[in-house]
CSV table of C-alpha atoms and ligand atoms in Angstrom, one decimal:
chain,number,residue,atom,x,y,z
A,1,MET,CA,-4.9,-1.6,-68.9
A,2,ALA,CA,-2.8,-3.1,-66.0
A,3,SER,CA,-4.9,-4.5,-63.2
A,4,VAL,CA,-3.7,-4.7,-59.5
A,5,GLN,CA,-3.2,-8.3,-58.4
A,6,VAL,CA,-4.9,-9.1,-55.1
A,7,SER,CA,-3.7,-12.2,-53.3
A,8,PRO,CA,-6.4,-14.7,-52.2
A,9,LYS,CA,-5.3,-14.0,-48.6
A,10,ASP,CA,-5.8,-10.3,-48.9
A,11,GLU,CA,-9.1,-10.8,-50.6
A,12,MET,CA,-10.3,-13.0,-47.8
A,13,LEU,CA,-9.2,-10.4,-45.2
A,14,ALA,CA,-11.1,-7.7,-47.2
A,15,ARG,CA,-14.3,-9.8,-47.1
A,16,PHE,CA,-13.9,-10.5,-43.4
A,17,LEU,CA,-13.3,-6.8,-42.5
A,18,ASP,CA,-16.3,-5.8,-44.7
A,19,ALA,CA,-18.5,-8.4,-42.9
A,20,ALA,CA,-17.5,-6.8,-39.6
A,21,ALA,CA,-18.0,-3.3,-40.8
A,22,THR,CA,-21.5,-4.0,-42.1
A,23,GLY,CA,-22.6,-6.1,-39.1
A,24,ASN,CA,-22.8,-9.5,-40.9
A,25,VAL,CA,-22.4,-11.6,-37.7
A,26,ALA,CA,-23.1,-14.9,-39.5
A,27,LYS,CA,-20.3,-14.3,-42.0
A,28,VAL,CA,-17.9,-13.0,-39.4
A,29,SER,CA,-18.5,-16.1,-37.3
A,30,ALA,CA,-18.2,-18.5,-40.3
A,31,MET,CA,-15.0,-17.0,-41.5
A,32,ILE,CA,-13.2,-17.2,-38.1
A,33,THR,CA,-14.3,-20.8,-37.8
A,34,HIS,CA,-12.7,-21.5,-41.1
A,35,SER,CA,-9.6,-19.3,-40.6
A,36,SER,CA,-9.0,-18.4,-37.0
A,37,SER,CA,-5.9,-16.2,-37.7
A,38,LEU,CA,-8.2,-13.6,-39.4
A,39,ILE,CA,-9.5,-12.5,-36.1
A,40,ASN,CA,-6.6,-10.1,-35.2
A,41,GLU,CA,-5.6,-9.2,-38.7
A,42,SER,CA,-5.7,-5.6,-39.7
A,43,GLY,CA,-6.4,-3.8,-43.0
A,44,GLU,CA,-6.0,-0.2,-44.1
A,45,ASN,CA,-4.6,2.1,-41.4
A,46,GLY,CA,-4.3,-0.8,-38.9
A,47,TRP,CA,-8.1,-1.2,-38.5
A,48,THR,CA,-9.1,-4.7,-37.2
A,49,ALA,CA,-12.6,-6.3,-37.5
A,50,LEU,CA,-13.2,-5.4,-33.9
A,51,MET,CA,-12.5,-1.8,-34.5
A,52,LEU,CA,-14.8,-1.7,-37.6
A,53,GLY,CA,-17.6,-3.4,-35.6
A,54,ALA,CA,-17.1,-0.9,-32.8
A,55,ARG,CA,-17.0,2.0,-35.2
A,56,ASN,CA,-20.3,1.1,-36.8
A,57,GLY,CA,-22.1,0.1,-33.6
A,58,HIS,CA,-22.4,-3.6,-34.3
A,59,PHE,CA,-22.7,-5.0,-30.8
A,60,LYS,CA,-23.1,-8.7,-31.9
A,61,VAL,CA,-20.1,-8.5,-34.1
A,62,VAL,CA,-18.0,-7.2,-31.3
A,63,GLN,CA,-19.4,-9.8,-28.9
A,64,THR,CA,-18.7,-12.6,-31.3
A,65,LEU,CA,-15.1,-11.5,-31.9
A,66,LEU,CA,-14.5,-11.1,-28.1
A,67,THR,CA,-16.0,-14.6,-27.4
A,68,ASN,CA,-13.6,-16.0,-29.9
A,69,GLY,CA,-10.6,-14.6,-28.2
A,70,CYS,CA,-10.0,-11.4,-30.2
A,71,ASP,CA,-7.2,-9.1,-28.8
A,72,LYS,CA,-9.0,-6.0,-27.7
A,73,SER,CA,-5.8,-4.1,-26.9
A,74,SER,CA,-4.7,-3.7,-30.5
A,75,VAL,CA,-4.3,-0.2,-31.7
A,76,ASN,CA,-4.7,1.3,-35.2
A,77,LYS,CA,-2.3,3.7,-36.8
A,78,SER,CA,-3.9,6.6,-34.9
A,79,GLY,CA,-3.1,4.8,-31.6
A,80,GLN,CA,-6.8,4.0,-30.9
A,81,THR,CA,-8.2,0.8,-29.4
A,82,ALA,CA,-11.6,-0.6,-30.3
A,83,TYR,CA,-12.7,0.8,-26.9
A,84,ASP,CA,-11.5,4.3,-27.8
A,85,ILE,CA,-13.3,4.1,-31.1
A,86,ALA,CA,-16.6,2.9,-29.6
A,87,ARG,CA,-16.5,5.7,-27.1
A,88,PHE,CA,-15.6,8.3,-29.7
A,89,TRP,CA,-18.6,7.4,-31.9
A,90,GLY,CA,-20.9,7.2,-28.9
A,91,HIS,CA,-21.6,3.5,-28.8
A,92,LYS,CA,-21.6,3.3,-25.1
A,93,HIS,CA,-23.0,-0.3,-24.8
A,94,ILE,CA,-20.1,-1.5,-27.0
A,95,ALA,CA,-17.5,0.5,-25.0
A,96,SER,CA,-18.9,-1.0,-21.9
A,97,LEU,CA,-18.8,-4.5,-23.4
A,98,LEU,CA,-15.1,-3.9,-24.4
A,99,ALA,CA,-14.2,-2.6,-20.9
A,100,ASN,CA,-15.9,-5.5,-19.2
A,101,SER,CA,-14.7,-8.4,-21.1
A,102,ARG,CA,-11.8,-10.4,-19.6
A,103,GLY,CA,-9.0,-11.8,-21.6
A,104,GLY,CA,-7.9,-8.7,-23.3
A,105,ASN,CA,-4.4,-7.3,-22.6
A,106,SER,CA,-4.6,-4.1,-20.7
A,107,HIS,CA,-1.1,-4.5,-19.3
A,108,HIS,CA,0.0,-1.6,-21.5
A,109,LEU,CA,-1.8,0.8,-19.1
A,110,LEU,CA,0.6,-0.1,-16.3
A,111,PRO,CA,4.0,1.6,-16.2
A,112,SER,CA,6.9,-0.6,-17.3
A,113,SER,CA,9.4,1.3,-15.1
A,114,GLY,CA,11.0,-0.6,-12.2
A,115,THR,CA,10.0,0.0,-8.6
A,116,GLU,CA,13.4,0.7,-7.2
A,117,GLY,CA,14.0,3.9,-5.4
A,118,HIS,CA,10.6,4.1,-3.7
A,119,GLU,CA,10.9,4.9,-0.1
A,120,ASN,CA,7.8,5.5,1.9
A,121,TYR,CA,7.4,7.2,5.3
A,122,PHE,CA,7.9,4.6,8.1
A,123,SER,CA,10.0,2.4,5.8
A,124,ARG,CA,13.5,3.5,6.5
A,125,GLU,CA,15.6,1.0,8.4
A,126,TYR,CA,17.7,3.2,10.5
A,127,LEU,CA,18.8,0.4,12.8
A,128,ASN,CA,20.3,-3.0,12.1
A,129,ARG,CA,17.9,-5.3,13.9
A,130,MET,CA,20.5,-7.9,14.7
A,131,SER,CA,18.0,-10.6,15.3
A,132,GLU,CA,20.8,-13.1,16.2
A,133,LYS,CA,21.4,-11.1,19.4
A,134,ARG,CA,17.8,-11.5,20.6
A,135,THR,CA,18.7,-14.9,22.1
A,136,ASP,CA,22.1,-13.8,23.5
A,137,SER,CA,20.9,-12.9,27.0
A,138,PRO,CA,24.3,-11.9,28.5
A,139,TRP,CA,24.9,-9.5,25.6
A,140,LEU,CA,21.3,-8.0,25.9
A,141,LYS,CA,21.7,-7.6,29.6
A,142,ALA,CA,25.0,-5.8,29.2
A,143,LYS,CA,23.6,-3.6,26.6
A,144,GLN,CA,20.5,-2.7,28.7
A,145,SER,CA,22.7,-1.2,31.4
A,146,SER,CA,25.3,0.3,29.1
A,147,PRO,CA,25.5,4.1,29.3
A,148,ALA,CA,25.9,4.2,25.5
A,149,SER,CA,22.5,2.5,24.8
A,150,VAL,CA,19.5,4.6,23.7
A,151,TYR,CA,16.0,4.2,25.1
A,152,ILE,CA,12.8,5.5,23.5
A,153,LEU,CA,9.8,5.7,25.8
A,154,PHE,CA,6.1,5.1,25.1
A,155,PHE,CA,3.1,5.6,27.3
A,156,ASN,CA,-0.2,4.2,26.0
A,157,LEU,CA,1.8,3.4,22.8
A,158,ASN,CA,2.5,7.1,22.2
A,159,PRO,CA,6.2,8.1,22.0
A,160,LEU,CA,8.0,10.6,24.1
A,161,VAL,CA,9.0,13.5,21.9
A,162,THR,CA,10.1,17.0,21.9
A,163,SER,CA,8.9,19.8,19.6
A,164,GLY,CA,11.0,20.7,16.6
A,165,ALA,CA,12.2,24.3,15.9
A,166,ASP,CA,9.6,27.0,16.2
A,167,GLY,CA,7.9,27.8,12.9
A,168,ALA,CA,8.6,24.4,11.4
A,169,GLY,CA,5.0,24.5,10.2
A,170,GLU,CA,3.9,21.4,8.4
A,171,SER,CA,7.5,20.2,7.8
A,172,GLU,CA,8.4,16.7,8.8
A,173,ARG,CA,10.7,17.6,11.7
A,174,ASP,CA,7.9,18.9,13.9
A,175,PHE,CA,8.5,16.2,16.6
A,176,LYS,CA,11.8,14.6,17.6
A,177,LEU,CA,12.1,11.5,19.7
A,178,CYS,CA,13.5,12.0,23.2
A,179,LYS,CA,16.5,9.6,23.5
A,180,LEU,CA,17.0,8.5,27.1
A,181,ARG,CA,19.8,6.8,28.8
A,182,TRP,CA,19.8,3.8,31.2
A,183,GLY,CA,20.4,6.1,34.2
A,184,THR,CA,17.1,7.8,33.5
A,185,VAL,CA,15.0,4.7,32.9
A,186,LYS,CA,16.5,2.1,35.3
A,187,GLU,CA,13.8,2.6,37.9
A,188,LEU,CA,11.1,2.3,35.3
A,189,LEU,CA,12.6,-1.0,34.0
A,190,THR,CA,11.9,-2.6,37.4
A,191,LYS,CA,8.2,-1.7,37.4
A,192,PRO,CA,5.8,-4.7,36.7
A,193,GLY,CA,3.8,-3.0,33.9
A,194,THR,CA,6.8,-2.0,31.9
A,195,THR,CA,7.6,-3.8,28.6
A,196,VAL,CA,11.1,-3.5,27.1
A,197,ILE,CA,12.1,-4.6,23.7
A,198,PHE,CA,15.4,-4.6,21.8
A,199,LEU,CA,15.2,-2.7,18.5
A,200,GLY,CA,18.7,-3.2,17.1
A,201,VAL,CA,22.0,-1.3,16.8
A,202,GLU,CA,22.7,1.9,15.0
A,203,LYS,CA,24.0,1.4,11.5
A,204,GLN,CA,26.8,3.9,10.5
A,205,VAL,CA,25.5,7.4,10.9
A,206,LYS,CA,24.6,8.8,14.3
A,207,PHE,CA,22.0,11.4,15.2
A,208,ALA,CA,23.9,14.6,15.5
A,209,SER,CA,22.4,15.3,19.0
A,210,GLN,CA,23.7,12.1,20.4
A,211,PRO,CA,26.6,12.3,22.9
A,212,PRO,CA,29.7,10.5,21.7
A,213,VAL,CA,29.5,7.6,24.2
A,214,GLU,CA,30.6,4.3,22.8
A,215,ASP,CA,30.6,0.7,23.9
A,216,GLU,CA,33.7,-1.5,23.5
A,217,ASP,CA,32.2,-3.3,20.6
A,218,GLY,CA,31.3,0.0,19.0
A,219,LEU,CA,27.6,-1.0,18.8
A,220,THR,CA,25.0,1.4,20.1
A,221,ALA,CA,21.9,-0.6,21.1
A,222,TRP,CA,18.4,0.8,21.0
A,223,PHE,CA,15.6,-0.3,23.3
A,224,ALA,CA,11.9,0.7,23.4
A,225,LEU,CA,9.9,0.9,26.6
A,226,ASN,CA,6.2,1.0,27.1
A,227,ALA,CA,5.0,2.2,30.6
A,228,GLU,CA,1.6,1.2,31.9
A,229,ASP,CA,1.2,4.2,34.2
A,230,ASN,CA,2.2,7.7,33.3
A,231,PRO,CA,6.0,7.7,34.0
A,232,MET,CA,6.3,11.5,33.9
A,233,GLU,CA,5.8,11.9,37.7
A,234,ASP,CA,8.5,9.4,38.7
A,235,LEU,CA,11.2,10.3,36.2
A,236,GLN,CA,13.4,13.2,35.6
A,237,PHE,CA,13.6,13.9,31.9
A,238,PRO,CA,16.7,15.4,30.3
A,239,SER,CA,14.6,18.1,28.7
A,240,PRO,CA,11.6,19.8,30.2
A,241,ASN,CA,10.2,20.1,26.7
A,242,CYS,CA,9.6,16.3,26.4
A,243,PHE,CA,6.0,15.1,26.3
A,244,PHE,CA,4.0,12.1,25.1
A,245,LEU,CA,2.2,12.5,21.8
A,246,LYS,CA,-1.5,12.8,22.6
A,247,SER,CA,-3.0,11.5,19.4
A,248,THR,CA,-1.5,8.8,17.1
A,249,PHE,CA,-2.8,10.2,13.9
A,250,PRO,CA,-1.7,12.5,12.3
A,251,ALA,CA,1.0,13.3,15.0
A,252,LEU,CA,2.9,10.2,14.2
A,253,LEU,CA,3.3,11.4,10.6
A,254,GLN,CA,5.4,14.4,11.8
A,255,LEU,CA,8.7,12.7,12.6
A,256,SER,CA,11.9,12.7,10.5
A,257,SER,CA,12.2,9.8,8.1
A,258,ASP,CA,14.9,8.1,10.2
A,259,GLU,CA,12.8,8.3,13.4
A,260,ALA,CA,9.5,7.3,11.7
A,261,GLY,CA,11.1,3.9,10.7
A,262,VAL,CA,12.2,3.2,14.3
A,263,ILE,CA,8.7,4.1,15.6
A,264,ALA,CA,7.1,1.8,13.1
A,265,GLN,CA,9.1,-1.1,14.4
A,266,ALA,CA,8.8,-0.2,18.1
A,267,ARG,CA,5.1,0.7,18.2
A,268,SER,CA,3.9,-2.4,16.4
A,269,VAL,CA,5.8,-4.8,18.7
A,270,LEU,CA,4.8,-2.9,21.8
A,271,ALA,CA,1.2,-2.8,20.6
A,272,TRP,CA,1.3,-6.6,20.2
A,273,HIS,CA,2.5,-7.0,23.9
A,274,ASN,CA,-0.1,-4.6,25.0
A,275,ARG,CA,-2.9,-6.5,23.4
A,276,TYR,CA,-1.7,-10.1,23.8
A,277,SER,CA,-1.4,-10.2,27.5
A,278,PHE,CA,-2.3,-13.9,27.8
A,279,CYS,CA,-1.5,-17.0,25.8
A,280,PRO,CA,-4.0,-17.1,22.9
A,281,THR,CA,-4.0,-20.9,23.0
A,282,CYS,CA,-4.8,-21.6,26.7
A,283,GLY,CA,-5.3,-18.2,28.3
A,284,SER,CA,-2.4,-18.7,30.8
A,285,ARG,CA,0.2,-16.1,31.7
A,286,THR,CA,3.2,-15.7,29.3
A,287,LYS,CA,6.8,-14.4,29.6
A,288,ILE,CA,8.6,-12.2,27.2
A,289,ASP,CA,11.6,-13.8,25.4
A,290,GLU,CA,14.0,-13.0,22.6
A,291,GLY,CA,14.5,-9.3,23.3
A,292,GLY,CA,10.7,-8.8,23.1
A,293,TYR,CA,10.2,-10.7,19.9
A,294,LYS,CA,8.5,-13.7,21.5
A,295,ARG,CA,6.0,-14.5,24.2
A,296,THR,CA,6.2,-18.0,25.7
A,297,CYS,CA,3.3,-19.6,27.6
A,298,LEU,CA,4.1,-20.4,31.3
A,299,LYS,CA,1.7,-23.5,31.4
A,300,GLU,CA,4.0,-26.5,31.0
A,301,ASP,CA,1.6,-28.6,28.8
A,302,CYS,CA,0.3,-25.8,26.6
A,303,ARG,CA,0.0,-26.8,22.9
A,304,SER,CA,1.7,-23.5,22.0
A,305,LEU,CA,4.9,-25.0,23.4
A,306,GLN,CA,4.9,-28.0,21.0
A,307,GLY,CA,6.6,-26.9,17.8
A,308,ILE,CA,6.6,-23.3,16.4
A,309,HIS,CA,3.4,-21.3,16.6
A,310,ASN,CA,2.7,-17.9,15.1
A,311,THR,CA,0.7,-17.0,18.2
A,312,CYS,CA,4.1,-16.6,20.0
A,313,TYR,CA,5.5,-13.9,17.6
A,314,PRO,CA,4.6,-10.3,16.9
A,315,ARG,CA,1.9,-10.0,14.2
A,316,VAL,CA,1.9,-8.1,10.9
A,317,ASP,CA,-1.4,-7.7,9.1
A,318,PRO,CA,-1.0,-7.3,5.3
A,319,VAL,CA,-3.2,-4.8,3.6
A,320,VAL,CA,-3.5,-4.2,-0.1
A,321,ILE,CA,-3.8,-0.6,-1.2
A,322,MET,CA,-4.4,0.1,-4.9
A,323,LEU,CA,-4.8,2.8,-7.4
A,324,VAL,CA,-7.2,1.5,-10.0
A,325,ILE,CA,-6.7,2.8,-13.5
A,326,HIS,CA,-9.7,3.3,-15.8
A,327,PRO,CA,-9.6,1.1,-19.0
A,328,ASP,CA,-9.1,4.4,-21.0
A,329,GLY,CA,-5.8,4.8,-19.1
A,330,ASP,CA,-6.6,8.4,-18.4
A,331,GLN,CA,-8.6,8.2,-15.1
A,332,CYS,CA,-8.1,6.7,-11.7
A,333,LEU,CA,-10.5,5.5,-9.0
A,334,LEU,CA,-10.4,7.2,-5.6
A,335,GLY,CA,-12.7,6.8,-2.7
A,336,ARG,CA,-13.4,8.4,0.6
A,337,LYS,CA,-14.4,7.0,4.0
A,338,LYS,CA,-16.8,8.9,6.2
A,339,THR,CA,-14.0,9.6,8.6
A,340,PHE,CA,-11.8,11.4,6.0
A,341,PRO,CA,-11.5,15.2,6.2
A,342,VAL,CA,-14.0,17.0,3.9
A,343,GLY,CA,-13.0,16.8,0.2
A,344,MET,CA,-10.2,14.2,0.7
A,345,TYR,CA,-10.1,11.1,-1.6
A,346,SER,CA,-7.6,8.3,-1.4
A,347,CYS,CA,-6.8,4.9,-2.8
A,348,LEU,CA,-9.1,1.9,-1.9
A,349,ALA,CA,-7.5,-0.5,0.6
A,350,GLY,CA,-8.4,-3.6,2.5
A,351,PHE,CA,-6.9,-6.4,4.6
A,352,ILE,CA,-5.7,-9.5,2.9
A,353,GLU,CA,-7.7,-12.6,4.0
A,354,PRO,CA,-6.2,-16.0,4.9
A,355,GLY,CA,-5.4,-18.1,1.8
A,356,GLU,CA,-5.4,-15.1,-0.5
A,357,VAL,CA,-2.7,-13.8,-2.8
A,358,ILE,CA,-2.1,-10.1,-3.2
A,359,GLU,CA,-3.7,-9.9,-6.7
A,360,GLU,CA,-6.9,-11.5,-5.6
A,361,ALA,CA,-7.1,-9.4,-2.5
A,362,VAL,CA,-6.8,-6.3,-4.8
A,363,ARG,CA,-9.6,-7.6,-7.0
A,364,ARG,CA,-11.9,-8.6,-4.2
A,365,GLU,CA,-11.5,-5.4,-2.1
A,366,VAL,CA,-12.0,-3.2,-5.2
A,367,GLU,CA,-15.1,-5.1,-6.3
A,368,GLU,CA,-16.5,-5.2,-2.7
A,369,GLU,CA,-16.0,-1.5,-2.1
A,370,SER,CA,-16.7,0.0,-5.5
A,371,GLY,CA,-18.3,-2.7,-7.7
A,372,ILE,CA,-15.4,-2.3,-10.2
A,373,LYS,CA,-13.9,-5.4,-11.7
A,374,VAL,CA,-10.1,-5.4,-11.9
A,375,GLY,CA,-7.7,-7.2,-14.4
A,376,PRO,CA,-3.9,-6.9,-14.2
A,377,VAL,CA,-2.3,-5.9,-10.9
A,378,GLN,CA,1.2,-4.6,-10.5
A,379,TYR,CA,3.1,-4.3,-7.2
A,380,VAL,CA,4.8,-0.9,-6.7
A,381,SER,CA,6.1,-0.5,-3.1
A,382,SER,CA,5.1,-1.2,0.5
A,383,GLN,CA,4.9,0.7,3.8
A,384,PRO,CA,4.7,-0.4,7.4
A,385,TRP,CA,1.7,1.3,9.0
A,386,PRO,CA,2.1,0.9,12.8
A,387,MET,CA,-1.5,1.6,13.8
A,388,PRO,CA,-1.1,-1.0,15.1
A,389,SER,CA,0.8,-3.3,12.8
A,390,SER,CA,-0.4,-3.2,9.1
A,391,LEU,CA,1.9,-3.7,6.2
A,392,MET,CA,0.5,-1.7,3.3
A,393,ILE,CA,1.2,-3.4,-0.1
A,394,GLY,CA,0.9,-0.7,-2.7
A,395,CYS,CA,-0.3,-1.7,-6.2
A,396,LEU,CA,-1.5,-0.3,-9.5
A,397,ALA,CA,-4.4,-2.2,-11.1
A,398,VAL,CA,-6.4,-1.9,-14.3
A,399,ALA,CA,-10.2,-1.8,-14.2
A,400,GLU,CA,-12.2,-4.0,-16.6
A,401,SER,CA,-15.5,-2.3,-15.8
A,402,THR,CA,-16.4,1.3,-15.2
A,403,ASP,CA,-19.8,1.5,-13.4
A,404,ILE,CA,-19.3,2.3,-9.7
A,405,LYS,CA,-21.5,0.9,-7.0
A,406,VAL,CA,-20.1,1.6,-3.6
A,407,ASP,CA,-20.6,-0.5,-0.5
A,408,GLU,CA,-21.8,2.2,1.9
A,409,ASN,CA,-20.7,0.3,5.0
A,410,GLU,CA,-17.1,0.6,3.9
A,411,ILE,CA,-16.8,3.8,2.0
A,412,GLU,CA,-18.9,6.9,1.5
A,413,GLU,CA,-18.1,7.6,-2.2
A,414,ALA,CA,-15.9,6.5,-5.0
A,415,ARG,CA,-15.2,8.4,-8.2
A,416,TRP,CA,-13.2,8.4,-11.3
A,417,PHE,CA,-10.8,11.4,-11.5
A,418,THR,CA,-9.1,12.4,-14.7
A,419,ARG,CA,-5.3,12.5,-14.9
A,420,GLN,CA,-5.6,16.2,-15.4
A,421,GLN,CA,-7.6,16.6,-12.2
A,422,VAL,CA,-5.0,14.7,-10.3
A,423,ILE,CA,-2.2,16.7,-11.8
A,424,ASP,CA,-4.0,19.9,-10.8
A,425,VAL,CA,-4.1,18.7,-7.2
A,426,PHE,CA,-0.3,18.0,-7.2
A,427,THR,CA,0.7,21.2,-9.0
A,428,LYS,CA,-2.0,23.4,-7.3
A,429,ASN,CA,-2.7,24.7,-10.8
A,430,SER,CA,-6.3,25.6,-10.5
A,431,LYS,CA,-9.2,25.0,-8.1
A,432,PRO,CA,-8.6,21.3,-7.3
A,433,ALA,CA,-11.3,18.8,-7.6
A,434,PHE,CA,-10.4,17.1,-4.4
A,435,SER,CA,-7.7,17.0,-1.7
A,436,MET,CA,-5.0,14.3,-1.5
A,437,ALA,CA,-4.0,12.0,1.3
A,438,PRO,CA,-0.9,13.4,3.1
A,439,ARG,CA,2.5,12.7,1.4
A,440,GLN,CA,3.5,10.3,4.3
A,441,ALA,CA,0.7,7.9,3.2
A,442,ILE,CA,1.5,5.4,0.6
A,443,ALA,CA,-1.7,6.3,-1.2
A,444,HIS,CA,-0.2,9.7,-2.0
A,445,GLN,CA,2.9,8.1,-3.4
A,446,LEU,CA,1.0,5.6,-5.5
A,447,ILE,CA,-1.0,8.3,-7.1
A,448,LYS,CA,2.2,10.3,-7.7
A,449,HIS,CA,3.9,7.3,-9.2
A,450,TRP,CA,1.0,6.8,-11.7
A,451,ILE,CA,1.0,10.5,-12.7
A,452,GLY,CA,4.8,10.7,-12.8
A,453,VAL,CA,5.2,7.7,-15.0
A,454,ASN,CA,2.4,8.5,-17.4
A,455,ALA,CA,2.7,12.2,-17.6
A,456,ASN,CA,6.4,12.8,-17.2
A,457,LEU,CA,5.8,15.3,-14.4
B,1,LIG,N1,-1.1,4.4,4.4
B,1,LIG,C1,-2.1,4.6,3.7
B,1,LIG,O1,-2.1,5.4,2.7
B,1,LIG,C2,-3.5,4.1,4.1
B,1,LIG,C3,-3.7,3.1,5.1
B,1,LIG,N2,-4.9,2.5,5.3
B,1,LIG,C4,-4.9,1.5,6.4
B,1,LIG,O2,-5.3,0.3,5.8
B,1,LIG,C5,-6.0,-0.5,6.8
B,1,LIG,C6,-7.1,-1.4,6.1
B,1,LIG,O3,-8.0,-0.6,5.3
B,1,LIG,P1,-9.5,-0.8,5.5
B,1,LIG,O4,-10.1,-0.1,4.3
B,1,LIG,O5,-9.9,-0.4,6.8
B,1,LIG,O6,-9.7,-2.4,5.4
B,1,LIG,P2,-11.0,-3.2,4.8
B,1,LIG,O7,-11.5,-2.6,3.6
B,1,LIG,O8,-10.6,-4.7,4.8
B,1,LIG,O9,-12.1,-3.0,5.9
B,1,LIG,C7,-11.9,-2.9,7.3
B,1,LIG,C8,-12.7,-4.0,8.0
B,1,LIG,O10,-12.1,-5.3,7.8
B,1,LIG,C9,-12.2,-6.1,9.0
B,1,LIG,N3,-10.9,-6.6,9.2
B,1,LIG,C10,-10.4,-7.8,8.7
B,1,LIG,N4,-9.2,-8.1,9.1
B,1,LIG,C11,-8.8,-7.1,9.9
B,1,LIG,C12,-7.6,-6.8,10.7
B,1,LIG,N5,-6.6,-7.7,10.7
B,1,LIG,N6,-7.6,-5.7,11.5
B,1,LIG,C13,-8.6,-4.9,11.5
B,1,LIG,N7,-9.8,-5.1,10.8
B,1,LIG,C14,-9.9,-6.2,10.0
B,1,LIG,C15,-12.9,-5.2,10.1
B,1,LIG,O11,-14.2,-5.5,10.1
B,1,LIG,C16,-12.7,-3.8,9.5
B,1,LIG,O12,-13.7,-2.9,9.9
B,1,LIG,C17,-6.5,0.4,7.8
B,1,LIG,O13,-5.9,0.1,9.0
B,1,LIG,C18,-6.1,1.8,7.4
B,1,LIG,O14,-5.5,2.5,8.5
B,1,LIG,C19,-5.9,2.7,4.5
B,1,LIG,C20,-5.9,3.7,3.5
B,1,LIG,C21,-4.7,4.4,3.2
B,2,LIG,MG1,-13.0,-3.5,2.3
B,3,LIG,MG1,-11.2,-0.7,2.7
B,4,LIG,MG1,-11.8,-6.2,4.0
B,5,LIG,ZN1,-0.7,-21.5,26.7
């Protein structure tokens, strides 16, 4: 009778897998010390020692393998990881051990698609900023009094707008910026409490409503003004329908994409002027330079005049905002602040701290707010958030633990939602489990990105 020849290597692997399957920790440990390559080898149907230990509930075997650097992301021929197997067979303590341990490769839970083509509300650059013109005083002066230039006006950092067409409902064109001319604002420009900044020049396309007035150089400059006292009484506006937005949020989310980008730029710089009235170094008076992009201290011997100092320039506060994916790849973590509308959940977010990289800020904020530990982090897209001057840095991140413990000072609740629950919210399929942040918020776009990439929606 012919006998099947088994190589010594195969025989050793069979003994190793058997030791893992039967919970023989001492043998597993001795064999990997002797032959380290065994640890990630698989036998029948792609099952590794880790999967067999997880299948049969041998906690110590799984622990030993992980401590010795076993790859916990391997999948068997049915596409299951050791974590999936532990969960399926109800070995919760092993599933939790697998989810918590660092060093595994959970990158496969992140989409491999590029991030091009993401445009968030407030992100469109309608104007060419032409920063080189900020120090060209004669050019700026000529542009300020040019009849072709466009002025947008703010009072209390709220823009002057006009209502969109009746019945526009929730659509984005509810409010349109009122574009004023020099003739209308020249009195206002001379008032002591007025701040004026140069925003840039129009790129190619013009707003349809704009009269075809052109400067010799063909460049239409835009300026933003913030008035300290209500300018409505002093000025004659081109349209009686113009008014200052009363609330910042959510009214600022109801502009067209072009206008939202201009507002993001103007509002942040004006808010900086509004809140940094005096020199942060010595407390003296300052003057506005560089088309509104610099404040220079008027005290001759101030330290802020020696070299370049960030206190003289408009600030941007980076914020990480992240959608955290469960280790099973099929759920995401969303939270709610007390101030959110009832039922609304969104991504966790937090300010980046000095000396911190984006990835670490994601890990720190998620752990602070929800108690969840995070492994890989992937950048997706960003969004200016001019309330007053945040830059939202949108990321996907993969959790390495699953037990939630919220910091009640920061958020009211955090929960795992299944992909299906999220899809139901987007497609309005059935009674939704929660309500989503508005589409103008990067949180909404991040969640959509995760669903779109993973579920081909
Ligand atoms: N566009 C979007 O989808 C979303 C935007 N956001 C924005 O992200 C920002 C940060 O999120 P949070 O959860 O509030 O951050 P957070 O989790 O870091 O907590 C806020 C606290 O951080 C402190 N803090 C540190 N640096 C600060 C700074 N430069 N400015 C203000 N506070 C600072 C304050 O004590 C503040 O109360 C908020 O301004 C919020 O408006 C938040 C969620 C969604
Ligand atoms: Mg926080
Ligand atoms: Mg936060
Ligand atoms: Mg924080
Ligand atoms: Zn100073």
